[in-house]
mmCIF file of C-alpha atoms in Angstrom:
data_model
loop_
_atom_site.group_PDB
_atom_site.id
_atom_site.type_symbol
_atom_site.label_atom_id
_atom_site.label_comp_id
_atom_site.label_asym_id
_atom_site.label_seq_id
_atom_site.Cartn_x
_atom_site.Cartn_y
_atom_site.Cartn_z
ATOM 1 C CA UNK A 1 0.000 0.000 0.000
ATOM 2 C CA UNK A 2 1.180 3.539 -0.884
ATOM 3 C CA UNK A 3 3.059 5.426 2.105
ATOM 4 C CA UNK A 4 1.606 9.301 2.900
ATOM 5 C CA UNK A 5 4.098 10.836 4.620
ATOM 6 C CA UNK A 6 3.797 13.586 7.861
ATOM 7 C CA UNK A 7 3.686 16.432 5.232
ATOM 8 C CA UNK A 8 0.668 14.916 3.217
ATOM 9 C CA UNK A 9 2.965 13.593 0.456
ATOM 10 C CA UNK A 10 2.787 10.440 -1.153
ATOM 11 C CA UNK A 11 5.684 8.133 -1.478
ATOM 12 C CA UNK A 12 6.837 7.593 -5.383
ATOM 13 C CA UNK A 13 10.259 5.851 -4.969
ATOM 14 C CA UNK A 14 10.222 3.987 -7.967
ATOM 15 C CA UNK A 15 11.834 2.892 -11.131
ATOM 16 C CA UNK A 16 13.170 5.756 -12.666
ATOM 17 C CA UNK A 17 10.994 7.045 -15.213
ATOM 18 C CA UNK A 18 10.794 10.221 -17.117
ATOM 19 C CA UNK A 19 8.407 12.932 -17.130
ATOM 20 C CA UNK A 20 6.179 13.362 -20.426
ATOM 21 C CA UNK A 21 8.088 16.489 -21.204
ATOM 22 C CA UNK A 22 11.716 14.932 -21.023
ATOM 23 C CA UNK A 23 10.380 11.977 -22.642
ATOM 24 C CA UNK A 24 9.545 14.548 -25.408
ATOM 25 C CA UNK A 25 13.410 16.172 -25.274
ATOM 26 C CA UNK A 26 14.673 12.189 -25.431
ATOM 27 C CA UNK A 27 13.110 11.460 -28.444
ATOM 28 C CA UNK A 28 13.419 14.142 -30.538
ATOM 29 C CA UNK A 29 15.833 13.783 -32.951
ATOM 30 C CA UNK A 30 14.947 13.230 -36.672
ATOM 31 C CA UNK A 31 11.652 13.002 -36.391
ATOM 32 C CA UNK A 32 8.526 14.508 -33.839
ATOM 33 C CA UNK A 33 7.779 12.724 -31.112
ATOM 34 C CA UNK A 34 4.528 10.734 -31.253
ATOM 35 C CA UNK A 35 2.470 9.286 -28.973
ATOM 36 C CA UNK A 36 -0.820 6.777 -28.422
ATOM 37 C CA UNK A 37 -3.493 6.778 -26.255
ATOM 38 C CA UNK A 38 -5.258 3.474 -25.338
ATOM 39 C CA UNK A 39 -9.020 2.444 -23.406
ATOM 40 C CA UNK A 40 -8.957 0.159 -20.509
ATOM 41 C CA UNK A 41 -10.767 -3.227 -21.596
ATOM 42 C CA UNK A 42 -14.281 -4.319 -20.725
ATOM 43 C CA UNK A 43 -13.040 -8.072 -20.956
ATOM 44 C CA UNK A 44 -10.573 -10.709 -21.542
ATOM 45 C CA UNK A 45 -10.618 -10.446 -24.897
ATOM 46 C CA UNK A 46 -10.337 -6.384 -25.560
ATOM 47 C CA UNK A 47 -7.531 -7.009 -23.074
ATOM 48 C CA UNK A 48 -5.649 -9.358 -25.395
ATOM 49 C CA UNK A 49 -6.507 -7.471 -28.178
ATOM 50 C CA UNK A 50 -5.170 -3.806 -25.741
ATOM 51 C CA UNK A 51 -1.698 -6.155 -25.132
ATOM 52 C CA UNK A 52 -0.954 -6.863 -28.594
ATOM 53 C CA UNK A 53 -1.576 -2.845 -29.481
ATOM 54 C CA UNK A 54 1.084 -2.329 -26.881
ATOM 55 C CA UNK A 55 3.595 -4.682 -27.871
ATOM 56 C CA UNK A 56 3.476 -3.627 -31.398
ATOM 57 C CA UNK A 57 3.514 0.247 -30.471
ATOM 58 C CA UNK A 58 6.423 -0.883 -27.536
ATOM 59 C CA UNK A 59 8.822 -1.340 -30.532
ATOM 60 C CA UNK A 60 8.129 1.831 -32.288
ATOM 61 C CA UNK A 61 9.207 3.806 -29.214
ATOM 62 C CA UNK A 62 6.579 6.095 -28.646
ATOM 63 C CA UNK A 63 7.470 9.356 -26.357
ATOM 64 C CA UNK A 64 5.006 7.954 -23.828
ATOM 65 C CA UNK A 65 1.327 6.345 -23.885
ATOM 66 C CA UNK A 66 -2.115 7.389 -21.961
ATOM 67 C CA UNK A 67 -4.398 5.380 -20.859
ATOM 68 C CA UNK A 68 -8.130 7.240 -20.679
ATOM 69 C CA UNK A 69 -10.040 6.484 -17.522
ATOM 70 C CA UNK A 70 -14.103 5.675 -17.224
ATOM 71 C CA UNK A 71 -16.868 7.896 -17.083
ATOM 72 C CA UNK A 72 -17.465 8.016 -13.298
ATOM 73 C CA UNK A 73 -14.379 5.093 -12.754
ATOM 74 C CA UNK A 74 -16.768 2.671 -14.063
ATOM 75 C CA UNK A 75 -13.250 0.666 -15.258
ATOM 76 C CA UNK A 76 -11.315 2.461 -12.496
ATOM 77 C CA UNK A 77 -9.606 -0.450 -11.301
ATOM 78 C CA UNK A 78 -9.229 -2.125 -14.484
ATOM 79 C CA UNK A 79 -7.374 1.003 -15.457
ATOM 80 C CA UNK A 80 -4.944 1.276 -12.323
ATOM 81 C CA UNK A 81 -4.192 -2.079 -12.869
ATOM 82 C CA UNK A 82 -3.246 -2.322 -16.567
ATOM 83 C CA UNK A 83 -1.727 1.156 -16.359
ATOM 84 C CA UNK A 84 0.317 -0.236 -13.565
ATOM 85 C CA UNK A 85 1.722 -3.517 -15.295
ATOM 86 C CA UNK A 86 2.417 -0.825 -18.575
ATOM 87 C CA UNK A 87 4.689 0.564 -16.243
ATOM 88 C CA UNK A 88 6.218 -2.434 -14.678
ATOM 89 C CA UNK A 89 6.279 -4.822 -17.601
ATOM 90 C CA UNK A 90 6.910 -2.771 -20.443
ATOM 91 C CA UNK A 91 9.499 -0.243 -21.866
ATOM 92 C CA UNK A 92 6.824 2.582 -22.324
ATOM 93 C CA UNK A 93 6.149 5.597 -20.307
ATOM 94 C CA UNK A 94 2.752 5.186 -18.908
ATOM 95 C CA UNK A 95 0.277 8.389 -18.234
ATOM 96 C CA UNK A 96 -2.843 7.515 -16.452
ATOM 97 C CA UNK A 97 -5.733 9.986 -16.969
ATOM 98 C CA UNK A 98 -7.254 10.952 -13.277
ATOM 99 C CA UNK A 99 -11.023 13.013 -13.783
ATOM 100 C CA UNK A 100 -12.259 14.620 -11.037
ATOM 101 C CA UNK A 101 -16.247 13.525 -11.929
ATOM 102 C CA UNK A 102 -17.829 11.196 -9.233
ATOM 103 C CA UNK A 103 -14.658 11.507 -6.602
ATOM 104 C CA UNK A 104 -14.314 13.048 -3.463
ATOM 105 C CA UNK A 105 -11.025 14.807 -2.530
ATOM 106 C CA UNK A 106 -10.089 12.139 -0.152
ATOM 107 C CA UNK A 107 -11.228 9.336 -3.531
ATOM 108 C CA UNK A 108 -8.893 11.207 -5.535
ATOM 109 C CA UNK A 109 -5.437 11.079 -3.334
ATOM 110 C CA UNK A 110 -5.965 7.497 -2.371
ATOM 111 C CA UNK A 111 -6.141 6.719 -6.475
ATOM 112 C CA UNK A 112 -3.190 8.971 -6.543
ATOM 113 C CA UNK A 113 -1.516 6.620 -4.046
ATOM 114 C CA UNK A 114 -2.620 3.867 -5.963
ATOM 115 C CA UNK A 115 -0.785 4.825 -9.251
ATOM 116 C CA UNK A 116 2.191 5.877 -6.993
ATOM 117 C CA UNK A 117 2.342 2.341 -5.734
ATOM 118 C CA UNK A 118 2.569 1.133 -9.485
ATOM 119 C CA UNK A 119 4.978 3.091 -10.306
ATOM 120 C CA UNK A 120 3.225 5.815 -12.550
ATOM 121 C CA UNK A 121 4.340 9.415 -12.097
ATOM 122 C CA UNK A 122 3.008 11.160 -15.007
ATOM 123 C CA UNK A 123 -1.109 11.534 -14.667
ATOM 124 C CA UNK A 124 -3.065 13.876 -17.160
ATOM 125 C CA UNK A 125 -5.505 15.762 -15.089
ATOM 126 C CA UNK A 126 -8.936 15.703 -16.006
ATOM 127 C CA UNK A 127 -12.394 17.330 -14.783
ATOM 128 C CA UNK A 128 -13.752 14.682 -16.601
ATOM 129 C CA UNK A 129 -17.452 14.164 -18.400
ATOM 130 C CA UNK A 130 -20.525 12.900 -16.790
ATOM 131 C CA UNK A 131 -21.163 9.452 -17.190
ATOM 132 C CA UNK A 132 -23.935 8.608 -19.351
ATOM 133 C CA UNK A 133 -24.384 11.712 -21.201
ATOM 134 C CA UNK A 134 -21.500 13.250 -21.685
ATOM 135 C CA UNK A 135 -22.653 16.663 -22.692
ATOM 136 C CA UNK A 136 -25.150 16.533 -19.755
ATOM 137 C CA UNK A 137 -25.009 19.013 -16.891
ATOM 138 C CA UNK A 138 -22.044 18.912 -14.702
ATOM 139 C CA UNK A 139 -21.754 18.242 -11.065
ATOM 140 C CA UNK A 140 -19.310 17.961 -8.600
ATOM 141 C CA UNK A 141 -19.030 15.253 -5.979
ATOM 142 C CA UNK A 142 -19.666 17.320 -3.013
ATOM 143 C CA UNK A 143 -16.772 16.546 -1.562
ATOM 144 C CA UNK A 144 -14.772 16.722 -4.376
ATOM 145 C CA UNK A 145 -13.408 19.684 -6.937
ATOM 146 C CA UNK A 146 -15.048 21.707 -9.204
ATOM 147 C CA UNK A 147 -12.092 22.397 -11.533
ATOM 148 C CA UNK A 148 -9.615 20.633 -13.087
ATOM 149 C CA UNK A 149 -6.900 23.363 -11.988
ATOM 150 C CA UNK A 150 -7.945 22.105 -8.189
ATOM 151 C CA UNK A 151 -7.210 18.450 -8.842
ATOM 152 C CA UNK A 152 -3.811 19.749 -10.611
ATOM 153 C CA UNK A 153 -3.001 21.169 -7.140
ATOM 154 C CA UNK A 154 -3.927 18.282 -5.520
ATOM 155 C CA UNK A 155 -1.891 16.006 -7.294
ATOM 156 C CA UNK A 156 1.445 18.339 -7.115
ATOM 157 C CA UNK A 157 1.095 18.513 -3.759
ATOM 158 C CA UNK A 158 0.722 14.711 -2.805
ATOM 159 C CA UNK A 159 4.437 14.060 -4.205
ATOM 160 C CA UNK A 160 7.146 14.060 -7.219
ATOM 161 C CA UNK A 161 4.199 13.480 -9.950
ATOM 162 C CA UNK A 162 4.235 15.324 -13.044
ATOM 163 C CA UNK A 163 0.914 16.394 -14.614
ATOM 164 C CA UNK A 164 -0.045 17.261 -18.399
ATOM 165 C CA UNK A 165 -4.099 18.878 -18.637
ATOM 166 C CA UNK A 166 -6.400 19.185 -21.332
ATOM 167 C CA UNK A 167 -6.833 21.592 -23.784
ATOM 168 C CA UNK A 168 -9.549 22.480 -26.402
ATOM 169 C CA UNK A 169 -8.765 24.009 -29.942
ATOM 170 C CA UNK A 170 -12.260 25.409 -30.181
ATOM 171 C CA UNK A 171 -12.857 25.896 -26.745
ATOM 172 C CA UNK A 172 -14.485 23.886 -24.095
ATOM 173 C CA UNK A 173 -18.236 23.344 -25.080
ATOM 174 C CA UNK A 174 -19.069 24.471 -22.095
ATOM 175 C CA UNK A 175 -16.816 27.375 -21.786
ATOM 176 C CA UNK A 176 -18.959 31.047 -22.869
ATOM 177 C CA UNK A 177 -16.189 31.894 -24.882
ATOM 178 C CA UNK A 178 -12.834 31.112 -26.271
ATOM 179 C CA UNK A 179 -11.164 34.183 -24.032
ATOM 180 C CA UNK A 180 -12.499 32.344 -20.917
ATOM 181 C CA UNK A 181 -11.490 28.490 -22.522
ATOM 182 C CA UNK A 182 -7.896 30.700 -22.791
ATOM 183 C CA UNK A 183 -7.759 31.454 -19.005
ATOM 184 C CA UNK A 184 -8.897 28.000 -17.917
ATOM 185 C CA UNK A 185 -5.767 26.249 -19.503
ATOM 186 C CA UNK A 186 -3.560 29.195 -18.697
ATOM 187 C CA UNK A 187 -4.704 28.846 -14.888
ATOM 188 C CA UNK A 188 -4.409 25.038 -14.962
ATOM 189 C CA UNK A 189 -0.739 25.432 -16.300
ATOM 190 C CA UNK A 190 -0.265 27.816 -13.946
ATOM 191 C CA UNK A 191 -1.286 25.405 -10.860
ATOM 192 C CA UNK A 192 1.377 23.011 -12.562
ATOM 193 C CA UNK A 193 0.452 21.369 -15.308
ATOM 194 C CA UNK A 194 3.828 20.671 -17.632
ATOM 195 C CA UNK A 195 1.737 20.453 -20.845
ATOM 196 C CA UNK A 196 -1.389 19.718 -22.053
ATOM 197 C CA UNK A 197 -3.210 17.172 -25.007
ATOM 198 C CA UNK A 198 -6.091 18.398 -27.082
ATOM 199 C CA UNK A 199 -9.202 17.380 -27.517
ATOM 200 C CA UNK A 200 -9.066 15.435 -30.963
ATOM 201 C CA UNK A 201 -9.863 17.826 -33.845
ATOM 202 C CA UNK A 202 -9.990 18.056 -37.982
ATOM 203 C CA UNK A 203 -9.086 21.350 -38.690
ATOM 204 C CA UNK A 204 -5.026 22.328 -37.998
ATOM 205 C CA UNK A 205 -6.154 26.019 -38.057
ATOM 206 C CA UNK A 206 -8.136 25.560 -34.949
ATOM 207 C CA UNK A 207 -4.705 24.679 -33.198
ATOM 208 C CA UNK A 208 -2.871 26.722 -34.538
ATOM 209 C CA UNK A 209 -5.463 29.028 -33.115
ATOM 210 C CA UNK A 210 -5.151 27.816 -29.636
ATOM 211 C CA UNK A 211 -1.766 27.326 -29.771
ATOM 212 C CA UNK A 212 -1.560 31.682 -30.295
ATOM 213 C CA UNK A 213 -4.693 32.328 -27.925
ATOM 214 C CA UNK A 214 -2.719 30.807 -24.903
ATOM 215 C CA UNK A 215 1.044 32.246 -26.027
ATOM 216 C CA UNK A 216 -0.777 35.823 -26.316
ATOM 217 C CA UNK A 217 -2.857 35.316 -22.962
ATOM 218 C CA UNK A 218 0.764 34.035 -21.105
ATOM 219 C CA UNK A 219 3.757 33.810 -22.743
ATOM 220 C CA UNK A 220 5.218 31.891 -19.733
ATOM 221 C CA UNK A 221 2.420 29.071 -19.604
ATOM 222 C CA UNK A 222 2.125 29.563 -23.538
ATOM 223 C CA UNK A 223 5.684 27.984 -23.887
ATOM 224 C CA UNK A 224 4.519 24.556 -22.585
ATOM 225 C CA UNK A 225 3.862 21.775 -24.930
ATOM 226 C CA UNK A 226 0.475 21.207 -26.872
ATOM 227 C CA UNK A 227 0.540 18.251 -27.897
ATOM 228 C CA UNK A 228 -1.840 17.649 -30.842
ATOM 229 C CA UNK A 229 -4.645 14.514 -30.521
ATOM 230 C CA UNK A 230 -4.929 13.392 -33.934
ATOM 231 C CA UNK A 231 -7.542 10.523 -34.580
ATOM 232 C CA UNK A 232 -7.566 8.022 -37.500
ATOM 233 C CA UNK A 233 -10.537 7.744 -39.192
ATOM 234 C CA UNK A 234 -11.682 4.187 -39.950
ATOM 235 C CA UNK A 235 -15.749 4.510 -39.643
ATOM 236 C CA UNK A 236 -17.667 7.360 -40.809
ATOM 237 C CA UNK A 237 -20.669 6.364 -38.269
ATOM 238 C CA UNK A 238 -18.028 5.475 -35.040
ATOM 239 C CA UNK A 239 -15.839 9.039 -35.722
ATOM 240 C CA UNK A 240 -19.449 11.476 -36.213
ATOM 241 C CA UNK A 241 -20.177 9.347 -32.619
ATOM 242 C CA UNK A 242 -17.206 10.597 -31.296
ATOM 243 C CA UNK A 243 -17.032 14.402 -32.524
ATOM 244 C CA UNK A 244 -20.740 14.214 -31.333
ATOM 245 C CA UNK A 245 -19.899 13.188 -27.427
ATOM 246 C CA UNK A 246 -17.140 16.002 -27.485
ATOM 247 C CA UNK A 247 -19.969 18.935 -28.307
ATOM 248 C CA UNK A 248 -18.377 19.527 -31.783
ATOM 249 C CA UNK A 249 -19.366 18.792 -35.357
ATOM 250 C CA UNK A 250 -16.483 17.667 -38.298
ATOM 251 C CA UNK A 251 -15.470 20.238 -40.678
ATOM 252 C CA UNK A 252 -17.599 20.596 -43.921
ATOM 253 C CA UNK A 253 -14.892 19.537 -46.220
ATOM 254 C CA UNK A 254 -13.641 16.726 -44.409
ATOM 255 C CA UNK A 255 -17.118 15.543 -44.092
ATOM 256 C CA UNK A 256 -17.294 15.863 -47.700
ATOM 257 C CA UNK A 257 -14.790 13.574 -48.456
ATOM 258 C CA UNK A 258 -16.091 10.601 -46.159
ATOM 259 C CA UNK A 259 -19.403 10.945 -47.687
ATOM 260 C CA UNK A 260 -17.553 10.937 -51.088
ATOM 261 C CA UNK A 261 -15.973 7.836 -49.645
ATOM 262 C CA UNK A 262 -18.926 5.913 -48.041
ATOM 263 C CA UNK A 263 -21.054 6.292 -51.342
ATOM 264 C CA UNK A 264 -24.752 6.063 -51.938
ATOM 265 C CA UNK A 265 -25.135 2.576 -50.334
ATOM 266 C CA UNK A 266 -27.040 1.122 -47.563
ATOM 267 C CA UNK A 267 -24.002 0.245 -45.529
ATOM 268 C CA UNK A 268 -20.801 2.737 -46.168
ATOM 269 C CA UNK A 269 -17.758 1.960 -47.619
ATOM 270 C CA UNK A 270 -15.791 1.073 -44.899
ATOM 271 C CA UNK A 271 -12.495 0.309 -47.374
ATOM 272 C CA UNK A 272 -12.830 3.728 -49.104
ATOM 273 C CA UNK A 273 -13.639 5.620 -45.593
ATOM 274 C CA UNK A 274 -10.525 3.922 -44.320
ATOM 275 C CA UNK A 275 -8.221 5.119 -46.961
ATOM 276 C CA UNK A 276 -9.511 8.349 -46.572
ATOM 277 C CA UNK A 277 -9.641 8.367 -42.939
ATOM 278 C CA UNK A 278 -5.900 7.279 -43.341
ATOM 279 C CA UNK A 279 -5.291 10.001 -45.976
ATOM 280 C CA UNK A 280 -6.534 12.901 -43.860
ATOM 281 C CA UNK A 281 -4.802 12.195 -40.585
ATOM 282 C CA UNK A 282 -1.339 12.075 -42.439
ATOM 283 C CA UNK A 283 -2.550 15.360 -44.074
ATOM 284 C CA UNK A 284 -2.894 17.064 -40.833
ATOM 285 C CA UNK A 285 0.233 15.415 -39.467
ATOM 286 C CA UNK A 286 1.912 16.633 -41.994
ATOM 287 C CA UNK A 287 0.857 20.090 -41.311
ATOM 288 C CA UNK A 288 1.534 19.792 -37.902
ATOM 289 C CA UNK A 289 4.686 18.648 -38.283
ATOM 290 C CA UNK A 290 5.509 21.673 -40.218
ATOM 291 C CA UNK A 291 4.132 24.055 -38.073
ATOM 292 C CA UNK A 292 6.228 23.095 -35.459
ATOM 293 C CA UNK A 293 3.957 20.526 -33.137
ATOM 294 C CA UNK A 294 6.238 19.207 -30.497
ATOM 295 C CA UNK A 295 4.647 15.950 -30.342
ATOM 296 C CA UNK A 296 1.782 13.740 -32.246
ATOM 297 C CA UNK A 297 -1.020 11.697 -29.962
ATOM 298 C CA UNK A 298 -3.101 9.217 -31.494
ATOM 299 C CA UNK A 299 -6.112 7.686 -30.202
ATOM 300 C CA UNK A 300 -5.964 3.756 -31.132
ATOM 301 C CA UNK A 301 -9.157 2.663 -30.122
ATOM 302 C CA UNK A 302 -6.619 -0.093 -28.795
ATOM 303 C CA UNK A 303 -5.568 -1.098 -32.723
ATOM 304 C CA UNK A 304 -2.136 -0.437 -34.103
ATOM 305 C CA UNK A 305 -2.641 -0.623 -37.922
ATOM 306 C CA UNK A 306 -4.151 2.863 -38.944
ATOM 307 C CA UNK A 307 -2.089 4.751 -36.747
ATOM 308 C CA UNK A 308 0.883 2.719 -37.802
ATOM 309 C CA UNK A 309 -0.368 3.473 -40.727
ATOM 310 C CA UNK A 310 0.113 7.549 -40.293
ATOM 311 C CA UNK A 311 3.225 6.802 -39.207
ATOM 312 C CA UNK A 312 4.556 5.135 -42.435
ATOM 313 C CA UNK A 313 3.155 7.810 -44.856
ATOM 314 C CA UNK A 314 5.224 10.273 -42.565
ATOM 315 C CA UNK A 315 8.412 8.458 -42.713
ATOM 316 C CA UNK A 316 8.912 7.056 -39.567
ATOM 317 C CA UNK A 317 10.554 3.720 -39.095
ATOM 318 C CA UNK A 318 7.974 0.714 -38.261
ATOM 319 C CA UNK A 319 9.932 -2.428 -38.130
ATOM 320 C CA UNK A 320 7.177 -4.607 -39.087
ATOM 321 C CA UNK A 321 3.716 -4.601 -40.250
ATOM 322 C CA UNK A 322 1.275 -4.503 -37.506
ATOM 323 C CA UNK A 323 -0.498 -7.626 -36.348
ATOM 324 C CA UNK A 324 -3.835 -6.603 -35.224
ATOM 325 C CA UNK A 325 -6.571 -5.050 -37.188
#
């Protein structure tokens, strides 16, 4: 069991393992970093199917990997636990997402403790969504935080952890304005936050965007990383799902081009929406990449081929073709 100490601090004597921003400095080189973010399993079998992701991503040499964390810790500790053997029986540098939603203060610094016995220093702080409806009214435990920038504090103050946030090219959905979506992320960098990941988007402009919004609001906290989430499309019907749960809609012209894809049919193209899905992330990478992005995230949906994929079409060395789907 994790050791608090007398000063409220949690014990994290552990393998050595970087922080998400040196891990960055490490392996830049050639190329940009990248990154991938996996789901904890509902079963045995999304669990194989999670371990051969990792194994095949484990020789690529990714900066670091997440690994998201249920609505409401409905996989909570599904999630400690496979975060925890990432860090013990693999190579990679694990981040575990930590959301504030459904967790009282004293909740939150015991699953602190219980990453800190695992191993896992790095944690991306999250207020987190309601379960079951996402874009539903938010609540706070009543004995836990309101804002993400409290948890940030919270976690910097139980020991050596280092802490990466969220951040939102287009703003927060629930955030009046982009000016106020600014100061949130400024003020969560601010309470310690070493970098933050967007929310996935299809439009580089829109980080670009945020990327100048936060540098012009502080250039201190503006010089941390933004690290750009970048999502493989493979399913017309699963991505408009997921742009739909974050409160935003897919550009015109990239919706254009998986309709183009899916064709008139009953049932789309899912061949054609792949390749285009495919085409469009390396696109943006691209772009990214030239404008200077110190790092590229990936969410896998716990698969290694599209984003492996990207990778290819950018140049980067894969030493094998991926074995899963």
């Amino acid at each position: 069991m994790y050791a608090i100490s007398a000063h409220g601090r949690v014990n994290t004597k552990a393998r050595a393992v970087p922080s998400v921003v040196r891990s960055l400095d490490i392996h830049s080189g050639a190329r940009v970093p990248f990154s991938v973010e996996f789901n904890p399993p509902r079963d045995a079998d999304g669990e194989a199917r999670l371990w051969r992701a990792v194994r095949e991503f484990e020789r690529m040499h990714p900066a670091f990997v997440s690994m998201t964390y249920g609505a409401g810790g409905s996989t909570k500790d599904r999630t400690v636990r496979i975060t925890g053997q990432l860090a013990q029986q693999t190579t990679l540098v694990p981040v575990a997402h930590l959301t504030a939603v459904g967790h009282s203060v004293a909740e939150l610094r015991a699953l602190v403790g219980s990453y800190a016995d695992r191993g896992i220093r790095n944690l991306l702080v999250l207020r987190g969504d309601p379960p079951g409806d996402p874009l539903g009214e938010w609540h706070s435990h009543p004995e836990g935080v309101e804002h993400a920038e409290e948890l940030v504090r919270i976690v910097r103050d139980l020991g050596d952890f280092h802490v990466g946030v969220a951040s939102f090219p287009q703003g927060h959905h629930r955030s009046p304005d982009l000016a106020t979506d600014t100061e949130h992320l400024a003020a969560k960098l601010r309470a310690g936050a070493e970098y933050s990941i967007t929310q996935m988007f299809f439009d580089v402009e829109h980080y670009l965007r945020l990327r100048d919004r936060v540098l012009r609001h502080d250039p201190v906290e503006g010089a941390k990383p933004i690290i750009p989430e970048l999502m493989p499309i493979t399913s017309l019907r699963t991505v408009r799902r997921a742009v739909e749960l974050s409160g935003r809609e897919l550009p015109a012209a990239v919706l254009r081009r998986l309709h183009r894809a899916a064709g008139d049919g009953p049932q789309e193209n899912r061949a054609a929406v792949r390749s285009a899905g495919i085409e469009i992330a390396t696109e943006m990478a691209q772009r990214l990449i030239a404008e200077g992005a110190p790092c590229l995230h990936f969410i896998t949906l716990n698969f290694a081929k599209a984003t492996t994929e990207v990778l290819t079409n950018l140049g980067y060395r894969v030493t094998a073709a991926p074995l899963s789907a």
